[in-house]
PDB file of C-alpha atoms in Angstrom:
ATOM      1  CA  MET D   1      15.340   7.675 -22.378  1.00 29.00           C
ATOM      2  CA  THR D   2      16.304  11.305 -22.848  1.00 32.00           C
ATOM      3  CA  LEU D   3      16.180  12.661 -26.378  1.00 30.00           C
ATOM      4  CA  ARG D   4      18.770  15.112 -27.641  1.00 35.00           C
ATOM      5  CA  ARG D   5      19.448  16.453 -31.145  1.00 33.00           C
ATOM      6  CA  PHE D   6      22.886  16.361 -32.723  1.00 33.00           C
ATOM      7  CA  ALA D   7      24.394  18.344 -35.577  1.00 33.00           C
ATOM      8  CA  SER D   8      22.774  16.485 -38.505  1.00 30.00           C
ATOM      9  CA  GLY D   9      19.321  17.262 -37.081  1.00 30.00           C
ATOM     10  CA  MET D  10      18.493  13.626 -36.378  1.00 30.00           C
ATOM     11  CA  ALA D  11      16.799  12.975 -33.015  1.00 29.00           C
ATOM     12  CA  VAL D  12      18.592  10.285 -31.077  1.00 34.00           C
ATOM     13  CA  GLY D  13      18.337   8.727 -27.620  1.00 33.00           C
ATOM     14  CA  ALA D  14      21.041   8.436 -24.994  1.00 35.00           C
ATOM     15  CA  SER D  15      21.601   4.839 -23.989  1.00 35.00           C
ATOM     16  CA  ALA D  16      22.281   4.259 -20.276  1.00 34.00           C
ATOM     17  CA  LEU D  17      23.920   0.854 -20.528  1.00 36.00           C
ATOM     18  CA  ALA D  18      26.861  -0.453 -18.500  1.00 34.00           C
ATOM     19  CA  PHE D  19      29.563  -2.671 -20.006  1.00 37.00           C
ATOM     20  CA  THR D  20      32.707  -4.264 -18.700  1.00 33.00           C
ATOM     21  CA  GLY D  21      35.865  -3.286 -20.539  1.00 34.00           C
ATOM     22  CA  SER D  22      36.253  -6.563 -22.448  1.00 31.00           C
ATOM     23  CA  ALA D  23      32.561  -6.745 -23.355  1.00 37.00           C
ATOM     24  CA  ALA D  24      32.477  -3.240 -24.818  1.00 48.00           C
ATOM     25  CA  ILE D  25      35.678  -3.761 -26.818  1.00 47.00           C
ATOM     26  CA  ALA D  26      34.480  -7.087 -28.188  1.00 47.00           C
ATOM     27  CA  GLN D  27      31.203  -5.698 -29.509  1.00 72.00           C
ATOM     28  CA  GLU D  28      30.586  -3.986 -32.826  1.00 85.00           C
ATOM     29  CA  LEU D  29      29.261  -0.434 -32.758  1.00 88.00           C
ATOM     30  CA  ASN D  30      25.807  -1.405 -34.017  1.00 85.00           C
ATOM     31  CA  GLU D  31      25.495  -3.948 -31.223  1.00 87.00           C
ATOM     32  CA  VAL D  32      26.156  -1.225 -28.667  1.00 88.00           C
ATOM     33  CA  CYS D  33      24.300   1.575 -30.470  1.00 92.00           C
ATOM     34  CA  PRO D  34      21.818   0.252 -33.077  1.00 91.00           C
ATOM     35  CA  ASP D  35      21.426   2.205 -36.347  1.00 90.00           C
ATOM     36  CA  SER D  36      24.455   4.395 -35.688  1.00 90.00           C
ATOM     37  CA  PRO D  37      24.999   6.964 -38.483  1.00 92.00           C
ATOM     38  CA  ASP D  38      28.345   7.137 -40.247  1.00 91.00           C
ATOM     39  CA  MET D  39      31.131   9.020 -38.456  1.00 93.00           C
ATOM     40  CA  THR D  40      29.576   8.516 -35.016  1.00 94.00           C
ATOM     41  CA  GLY D  41      30.660   6.335 -32.127  1.00 93.00           C
ATOM     42  CA  ALA D  42      29.929   5.246 -28.572  1.00 94.00           C
ATOM     43  CA  LEU D  43      31.480   6.840 -25.497  1.00 94.00           C
ATOM     44  CA  TRP D  44      31.438   4.646 -22.410  1.00 93.00           C
ATOM     45  CA  GLY D  45      33.071   4.345 -19.024  1.00 94.00           C
ATOM     46  CA  LEU D  46      32.601   4.560 -15.268  1.00 94.00           C
ATOM     47  CA  VAL D  47      31.628   7.527 -13.082  1.00 93.00           C
ATOM     48  CA  SER D  48      33.121   7.054  -9.619  1.00 90.00           C
ATOM     49  CA  ASP D  49      33.663   8.932  -6.374  1.00 85.00           C
ATOM     50  CA  PRO D  50      37.449   9.405  -5.948  1.00 85.00           C
ATOM     51  CA  ASP D  51      37.174   9.267  -2.147  1.00 78.00           C
ATOM     52  CA  THR D  52      35.424   5.894  -1.930  1.00 76.00           C
ATOM     53  CA  GLN D  53      36.529   4.627  -5.362  1.00 80.00           C
ATOM     54  CA  MET D  54      33.018   3.302  -5.869  1.00 84.00           C
ATOM     55  CA  GLY D  55      30.894   3.622  -8.990  1.00 87.00           C
ATOM     56  CA  LEU D  56      28.202   6.292  -8.746  1.00 86.00           C
ATOM     57  CA  PRO D  57      24.682   5.169  -9.766  1.00 85.00           C
ATOM     58  CA  SER D  58      22.028   7.560 -11.132  1.00 81.00           C
ATOM     59  CA  ALA D  59      24.552  10.223 -12.114  1.00 86.00           C
ATOM     60  CA  THR D  60      24.022  12.117 -15.378  1.00 88.00           C
ATOM     61  CA  VAL D  61      26.701  12.279 -18.060  1.00 92.00           C
ATOM     62  CA  VAL D  62      26.419  15.049 -20.658  1.00 91.00           C
ATOM     63  CA  ALA D  63      28.513  15.228 -23.836  1.00 93.00           C
ATOM     64  CA  SER D  64      28.468  18.512 -25.795  1.00 91.00           C
ATOM     65  CA  TRP D  65      30.160  19.498 -29.056  1.00 91.00           C
ATOM     66  CA  GLU D  66      30.094  21.787 -32.068  1.00 88.00           C
ATOM     67  CA  LYS D  67      30.235  20.386 -35.604  1.00 87.00           C
ATOM     68  CA  ASP D  68      29.798  22.211 -38.889  1.00 85.00           C
ATOM     69  CA  GLY D  69      28.645  25.314 -37.042  1.00 81.00           C
ATOM     70  CA  GLU D  70      25.911  23.483 -35.143  1.00 85.00           C
ATOM     71  CA  GLU D  71      25.864  22.540 -31.468  1.00 84.00           C
ATOM     72  CA  GLY D  72      25.033  19.017 -30.373  1.00 90.00           C
ATOM     73  CA  GLN D  73      24.468  17.286 -27.066  1.00 89.00           C
ATOM     74  CA  MET D  74      23.858  13.781 -25.761  1.00 91.00           C
ATOM     75  CA  GLU D  75      23.148  12.690 -22.202  1.00 90.00           C
ATOM     76  CA  GLY D  76      22.390   9.542 -20.244  1.00 90.00           C
ATOM     77  CA  GLN D  77      22.262   8.177 -16.702  1.00 88.00           C
ATOM     78  CA  THR D  78      24.670   5.765 -15.067  1.00 90.00           C
ATOM     79  CA  ALA D  79      23.613   2.256 -14.123  1.00 89.00           C
ATOM     80  CA  LEU D  80      23.814   0.766 -10.624  1.00 84.00           C
ATOM     81  CA  ASP D  81      27.543   0.152 -10.964  1.00 86.00           C
ATOM     82  CA  GLY D  82      28.239   3.695 -12.213  1.00 90.00           C
ATOM     83  CA  GLY D  83      28.686   2.604 -15.826  1.00 93.00           C
ATOM     84  CA  TYR D  84      27.410   4.735 -18.699  1.00 94.00           C
ATOM     85  CA  THR D  85      27.242   4.607 -22.495  1.00 94.00           C
ATOM     86  CA  LEU D  86      26.470   7.542 -24.777  1.00 94.00           C
ATOM     87  CA  CYS D  87      25.569   6.686 -28.361  1.00 93.00           C
ATOM     88  CA  TYR D  88      25.727   8.649 -31.617  1.00 93.00           C
ATOM     89  CA  VAL D  89      28.621  10.876 -30.540  1.00 94.00           C
ATOM     90  CA  PRO D  90      30.486  12.307 -33.583  1.00 95.00           C
ATOM     91  CA  LEU D  91      33.994  11.082 -34.391  1.00 95.00           C
ATOM     92  CA  GLY D  92      36.922  13.436 -34.849  1.00 93.00           C
ATOM     93  CA  VAL D  93      35.304  16.336 -32.996  1.00 93.00           C
ATOM     94  CA  GLU D  94      36.311  17.815 -29.644  1.00 92.00           C
ATOM     95  CA  ILE D  95      33.753  16.691 -27.066  1.00 94.00           C
ATOM     96  CA  SER D  96      33.165  18.193 -23.614  1.00 91.00           C
ATOM     97  CA  VAL D  97      32.009  15.491 -21.186  1.00 93.00           C
ATOM     98  CA  GLN D  98      30.661  16.390 -17.746  1.00 90.00           C
ATOM     99  CA  PRO D  99      29.168  14.270 -14.935  1.00 90.00           C
ATOM    100  CA  ALA D 100      26.428  15.682 -12.720  1.00 83.00           C
ATOM    101  CA  PHE D 101      24.771  14.408  -9.555  1.00 77.00           C
ATOM    102  CA  MET D 102      21.822  15.756  -7.540  1.00 66.00           C
ATOM    103  CA  GLY D 103      21.853  18.960  -9.589  1.00 61.00           C
ATOM    104  CA  THR D 104      25.569  19.601  -9.076  1.00 71.00           C
ATOM    105  CA  GLY D 105      27.934  19.530 -12.043  1.00 74.00           C
ATOM    106  CA  GLY D 106      31.356  17.934 -11.813  1.00 81.00           C
ATOM    107  CA  ALA D 107      34.550  18.803 -13.649  1.00 83.00           C
ATOM    108  CA  ALA D 108      34.282  18.672 -17.442  1.00 86.00           C
ATOM    109  CA  THR D 109      36.710  16.537 -19.453  1.00 90.00           C
ATOM    110  CA  THR D 110      37.659  17.030 -23.104  1.00 90.00           C
ATOM    111  CA  ALA D 111      37.717  14.023 -25.420  1.00 91.00           C
ATOM    112  CA  ASN D 112      38.067  13.320 -29.127  1.00 91.00           C
ATOM    113  CA  LEU D 113      36.660  10.039 -30.365  1.00 91.00           C
ATOM    114  CA  THR D 114      39.104   8.436 -32.797  1.00 89.00           C
ATOM    115  CA  GLU D 115      37.623   4.950 -32.455  1.00 90.00           C
ATOM    116  CA  GLU D 116      34.016   3.854 -32.818  1.00 92.00           C
ATOM    117  CA  ILE D 117      33.927   2.638 -29.202  1.00 92.00           C
ATOM    118  CA  THR D 118      35.934   4.801 -26.800  1.00 93.00           C
ATOM    119  CA  ARG D 119      36.287   4.498 -23.040  1.00 93.00           C
ATOM    120  CA  LEU D 120      36.346   7.604 -20.833  1.00 94.00           C
ATOM    121  CA  ASP D 121      36.171   7.212 -17.036  1.00 95.00           C
ATOM    122  CA  LEU D 122      34.948  10.215 -15.038  1.00 94.00           C
ATOM    123  CA  VAL D 123      35.156  11.221 -11.376  1.00 92.00           C
ATOM    124  CA  PHE D 124      32.637  13.089  -9.246  1.00 89.00           C
ATOM    125  CA  SER D 125      33.368  13.805  -5.586  1.00 83.00           C
ATOM    126  CA  LEU D 126      30.411  13.330  -3.252  1.00 76.00           C
ATOM    127  CA  ALA D 127      32.028  15.581  -0.630  1.00 69.00           C
ATOM    128  CA  GLY D 128      29.556  18.297   0.282  1.00 53.00           C
ATOM    129  CA  VAL D 129      26.726  16.814  -1.819  1.00 56.00           C
ATOM    130  CA  GLY D 130      23.459  15.661  -0.323  1.00 47.00           C
ATOM    131  CA  GLY D 131      23.532  17.465   3.008  1.00 44.00           C
ATOM    132  CA  GLY D 132      26.170  15.488   4.883  1.00 42.00           C
ATOM    133  CA  GLY D 133      25.461  14.855   8.518  1.00 45.00           C
ATOM    134  CA  GLY D 134      28.588  16.120  10.218  1.00 43.00           C
ATOM    135  CA  GLY D 135      28.205  19.862   9.888  1.00 45.00           C
ATOM    136  CA  GLY D 136      31.034  22.173   8.838  1.00 48.00           C
ATOM    137  CA  ASP D 137      33.615  20.278   6.798  1.00 54.00           C
ATOM    138  CA  ASP D 138      32.507  16.882   8.146  1.00 66.00           C
ATOM    139  CA  ASP D 139      30.079  15.510   5.558  1.00 74.00           C
ATOM    140  CA  ARG D 140      29.971  11.913   6.760  1.00 83.00           C
ATOM    141  CA  ILE D 141      26.622  10.183   7.035  1.00 91.00           C
ATOM    142  CA  TRP D 142      25.371   9.793  10.618  1.00 93.00           C
ATOM    143  CA  ALA D 143      25.143   6.097  11.415  1.00 92.00           C
ATOM    144  CA  CYS D 144      25.694   3.964  14.536  1.00 90.00           C
ATOM    145  CA  PHE D 145      25.809   0.174  14.382  1.00 83.00           C
ATOM    146  CA  GLY D 146      25.526  -0.326  18.132  1.00 71.00           C
ATOM    147  CA  ALA D 147      27.274   0.977  21.229  1.00 56.00           C
ATOM    148  CA  ASP D 148      29.447   4.028  20.723  1.00 47.00           C
ATOM    149  CA  ASP D 149      32.603   1.924  21.084  1.00 50.00           C
ATOM    150  CA  ASN D 150      31.381  -0.681  18.617  1.00 63.00           C
ATOM    151  CA  GLN D 151      34.225  -2.014  16.459  1.00 66.00           C
ATOM    152  CA  ILE D 152      32.173  -1.673  13.277  1.00 75.00           C
ATOM    153  CA  ASN D 153      31.729   2.057  13.931  1.00 73.00           C
ATOM    154  CA  MET D 154      35.472   2.463  14.404  1.00 67.00           C
ATOM    155  CA  GLN D 155      36.421   0.427  11.337  1.00 68.00           C
ATOM    156  CA  ASN D 156      34.152   2.514   9.128  1.00 74.00           C
ATOM    157  CA  SER D 157      34.696   5.938  10.678  1.00 72.00           C
ATOM    158  CA  ARG D 158      35.901   7.304   7.323  1.00 72.00           C
ATOM    159  CA  LEU D 159      32.414   6.736   5.907  1.00 79.00           C
ATOM    160  CA  VAL D 160      30.066   7.221   8.860  1.00 85.00           C
ATOM    161  CA  ARG D 161      30.008   9.324  12.028  1.00 86.00           C
ATOM    162  CA  CYS D 162      28.908   8.033  15.424  1.00 86.00           C
ATOM    163  CA  ASP D 163      29.915  10.282  18.347  1.00 82.00           C
ATOM    164  CA  THR D 164      30.189   8.978  21.897  1.00 77.00           C
ATOM    165  CA  SER D 165      27.924  11.776  23.158  1.00 78.00           C
ATOM    166  CA  TRP D 166      25.037  10.805  20.899  1.00 84.00           C
ATOM    167  CA  GLN D 167      21.840   9.127  21.941  1.00 82.00           C
ATOM    168  CA  GLU D 168      20.307   6.474  19.680  1.00 89.00           C
ATOM    169  CA  LEU D 169      19.645   8.039  16.282  1.00 93.00           C
ATOM    170  CA  GLU D 170      16.314   6.208  16.113  1.00 92.00           C
ATOM    171  CA  ARG D 171      15.110   8.503  18.945  1.00 91.00           C
ATOM    172  CA  CYS D 172      15.726  11.705  16.986  1.00 93.00           C
ATOM    173  CA  PRO D 173      12.847  13.551  15.286  1.00 92.00           C
ATOM    174  CA  LYS D 174      12.926  13.065  11.521  1.00 92.00           C
ATOM    175  CA  GLU D 175      12.734  16.030   9.176  1.00 90.00           C
ATOM    176  CA  GLY D 176      12.481  13.656   6.237  1.00 91.00           C
ATOM    177  CA  GLU D 177      12.103   9.914   5.649  1.00 94.00           C
ATOM    178  CA  HIS D 178      13.549   8.637   2.369  1.00 94.00           C
ATOM    179  CA  GLY D 179      12.903   4.914   2.502  1.00 93.00           C
ATOM    180  CA  GLN D 180      15.082   1.843   2.798  1.00 94.00           C
ATOM    181  CA  VAL D 181      18.491   1.547   1.153  1.00 94.00           C
ATOM    182  CA  GLN D 182      20.063  -1.848   0.604  1.00 93.00           C
ATOM    183  CA  ALA D 183      23.171  -3.480  -0.861  1.00 91.00           C
ATOM    184  CA  THR D 184      24.093  -7.094  -1.499  1.00 88.00           C
ATOM    185  CA  ILE D 185      27.021  -8.593   0.406  1.00 85.00           C
ATOM    186  CA  THR D 186      29.098 -10.894  -1.787  1.00 77.00           C
ATOM    187  CA  GLY D 187      31.634 -13.104  -0.049  1.00 68.00           C
ATOM    188  CA  ALA D 188      32.849 -12.829   3.529  1.00 63.00           C
ATOM    189  CA  GLY D 189      35.084 -10.552   5.574  1.00 58.00           C
ATOM    190  CA  VAL D 190      35.440  -6.885   6.465  1.00 54.00           C
ATOM    191  CA  GLY D 191      36.175  -5.883   2.873  1.00 65.00           C
ATOM    192  CA  THR D 192      32.877  -7.181   1.493  1.00 78.00           C
ATOM    193  CA  PHE D 193      30.892  -5.556   4.314  1.00 81.00           C
ATOM    194  CA  ARG D 194      32.671  -2.265   3.648  1.00 78.00           C
ATOM    195  CA  GLU D 195      31.939  -2.478  -0.071  1.00 82.00           C
ATOM    196  CA  ALA D 196      28.235  -2.969   0.678  1.00 86.00           C
ATOM    197  CA  LEU D 197      28.318  -0.093   3.165  1.00 88.00           C
ATOM    198  CA  GLU D 198      29.888   2.207   0.573  1.00 86.00           C
ATOM    199  CA  LYS D 199      27.051   1.402  -1.836  1.00 87.00           C
ATOM    200  CA  VAL D 200      24.493   2.177   0.872  1.00 91.00           C
ATOM    201  CA  ILE D 201      26.245   5.500   1.575  1.00 90.00           C
ATOM    202  CA  VAL D 202      26.202   6.458  -2.126  1.00 89.00           C
ATOM    203  CA  GLU D 203      22.459   5.779  -2.332  1.00 90.00           C
ATOM    204  CA  THR D 204      21.833   7.674   0.927  1.00 92.00           C
ATOM    205  CA  ARG D 205      23.583  10.749  -0.470  1.00 89.00           C
ATOM    206  CA  ARG D 206      21.641  10.451  -3.702  1.00 87.00           C
ATOM    207  CA  LEU D 207      18.388  10.549  -1.734  1.00 90.00           C
ATOM    208  CA  GLY D 208      19.532  13.693   0.126  1.00 90.00           C
ATOM    209  CA  ALA D 209      19.461  12.031   3.561  1.00 92.00           C
ATOM    210  CA  ASN D 210      22.050  12.666   6.271  1.00 93.00           C
ATOM    211  CA  ALA D 211      21.507   9.657   8.565  1.00 94.00           C
ATOM    212  CA  LEU D 212      20.853   5.915   8.543  1.00 95.00           C
ATOM    213  CA  ILE D 213      18.835   4.116  11.213  1.00 95.00           C
ATOM    214  CA  ASN D 214      17.371   0.669  11.931  1.00 94.00           C
ATOM    215  CA  TRP D 215      20.251  -1.319  10.461  1.00 93.00           C
ATOM    216  CA  ARG D 216      19.708  -4.905   9.346  1.00 90.00           C
ATOM    217  CA  TRP D 217      22.359  -7.168   7.939  1.00 86.00           C
ATOM    218  CA  ASN D 218      23.190 -10.809   7.391  1.00 86.00           C
ATOM    219  CA  ARG D 219      25.688 -12.645   5.235  1.00 81.00           C
ATOM    220  CA  ASN D 220      23.763 -11.716   2.081  1.00 86.00           C
ATOM    221  CA  SER D 221      22.623  -8.114   2.473  1.00 90.00           C
ATOM    222  CA  LEU D 222      22.956  -4.840   4.353  1.00 91.00           C
ATOM    223  CA  SER D 223      20.066  -2.409   4.713  1.00 93.00           C
ATOM    224  CA  ALA D 224      18.924   0.621   6.698  1.00 94.00           C
ATOM    225  CA  GLU D 225      16.386   3.446   6.613  1.00 95.00           C
ATOM    226  CA  ALA D 226      17.615   6.732   5.149  1.00 95.00           C
ATOM    227  CA  VAL D 227      16.367   9.792   7.044  1.00 95.00           C
ATOM    228  CA  THR D 228      17.124  13.478   7.532  1.00 94.00           C
ATOM    229  CA  ILE D 229      17.786  14.573  11.117  1.00 93.00           C
ATOM    230  CA  ALA D 230      17.972  18.310  11.741  1.00 88.00           C
ATOM    231  CA  VAL D 231      18.887  18.261  15.449  1.00 90.00           C
ATOM    232  CA  ASP D 232      22.035  17.407  17.378  1.00 88.00           C
ATOM    233  CA  PRO D 233      21.768  13.658  18.127  1.00 89.00           C
ATOM    234  CA  SER D 234      23.151  14.250  21.645  1.00 87.00           C
ATOM    235  CA  THR D 235      19.886  16.091  22.443  1.00 89.00           C
ATOM    236  CA  CYS D 236      17.560  13.279  21.355  1.00 88.00           C
ATOM    237  CA  THR D 237      15.604  11.554  24.120  1.00 79.00           C
TER     238      THR D 237
END
């Protein structure tokens, strides 16, 4: 829990909790943010990547303001679904809210809390973050699910890159190994597989990897090893 100090001088903690819309609205402020001082509220919402429309886990959300001549700030991290909640934010004051990910700040949004529990969704584009594998303007993660004409590769070409000239990515020397990434598959069909893949891609970018190897999947989960490859995969032997 990250501590920040707001205008009254009271030390408070930023709560990194995720709520659904109905759950947050139904709750009282003190259930969401215990021991909330008067004239403060909770700011909550979802941080998502506009390209994939998926929630972004482990992003930082920072709220800053000035009240009675003093500056205040509160920050917290998003949960696995990209949800965040910031407690003890002053009411009736202009707030600057900014998402950040892997040391890169996103666009700031201005808000003014008029209700004790206020929703504010934020966007942060992952384009260009985390050392994408394509080079140039192509920042897709390198990943091949099988032969270069594999239907899965083609269906997901917006998310991953697998060129016909490449050798198996597993053969390439690794500049960095970042561990296994995994997502749960719920339901059946291409859509549920794609949703799991998008979650794996988000986590891969967060780790700073540019490629995924050694894929494993079944009806319940999808996993791979996140690595950094610094050579052209067509040269791997």
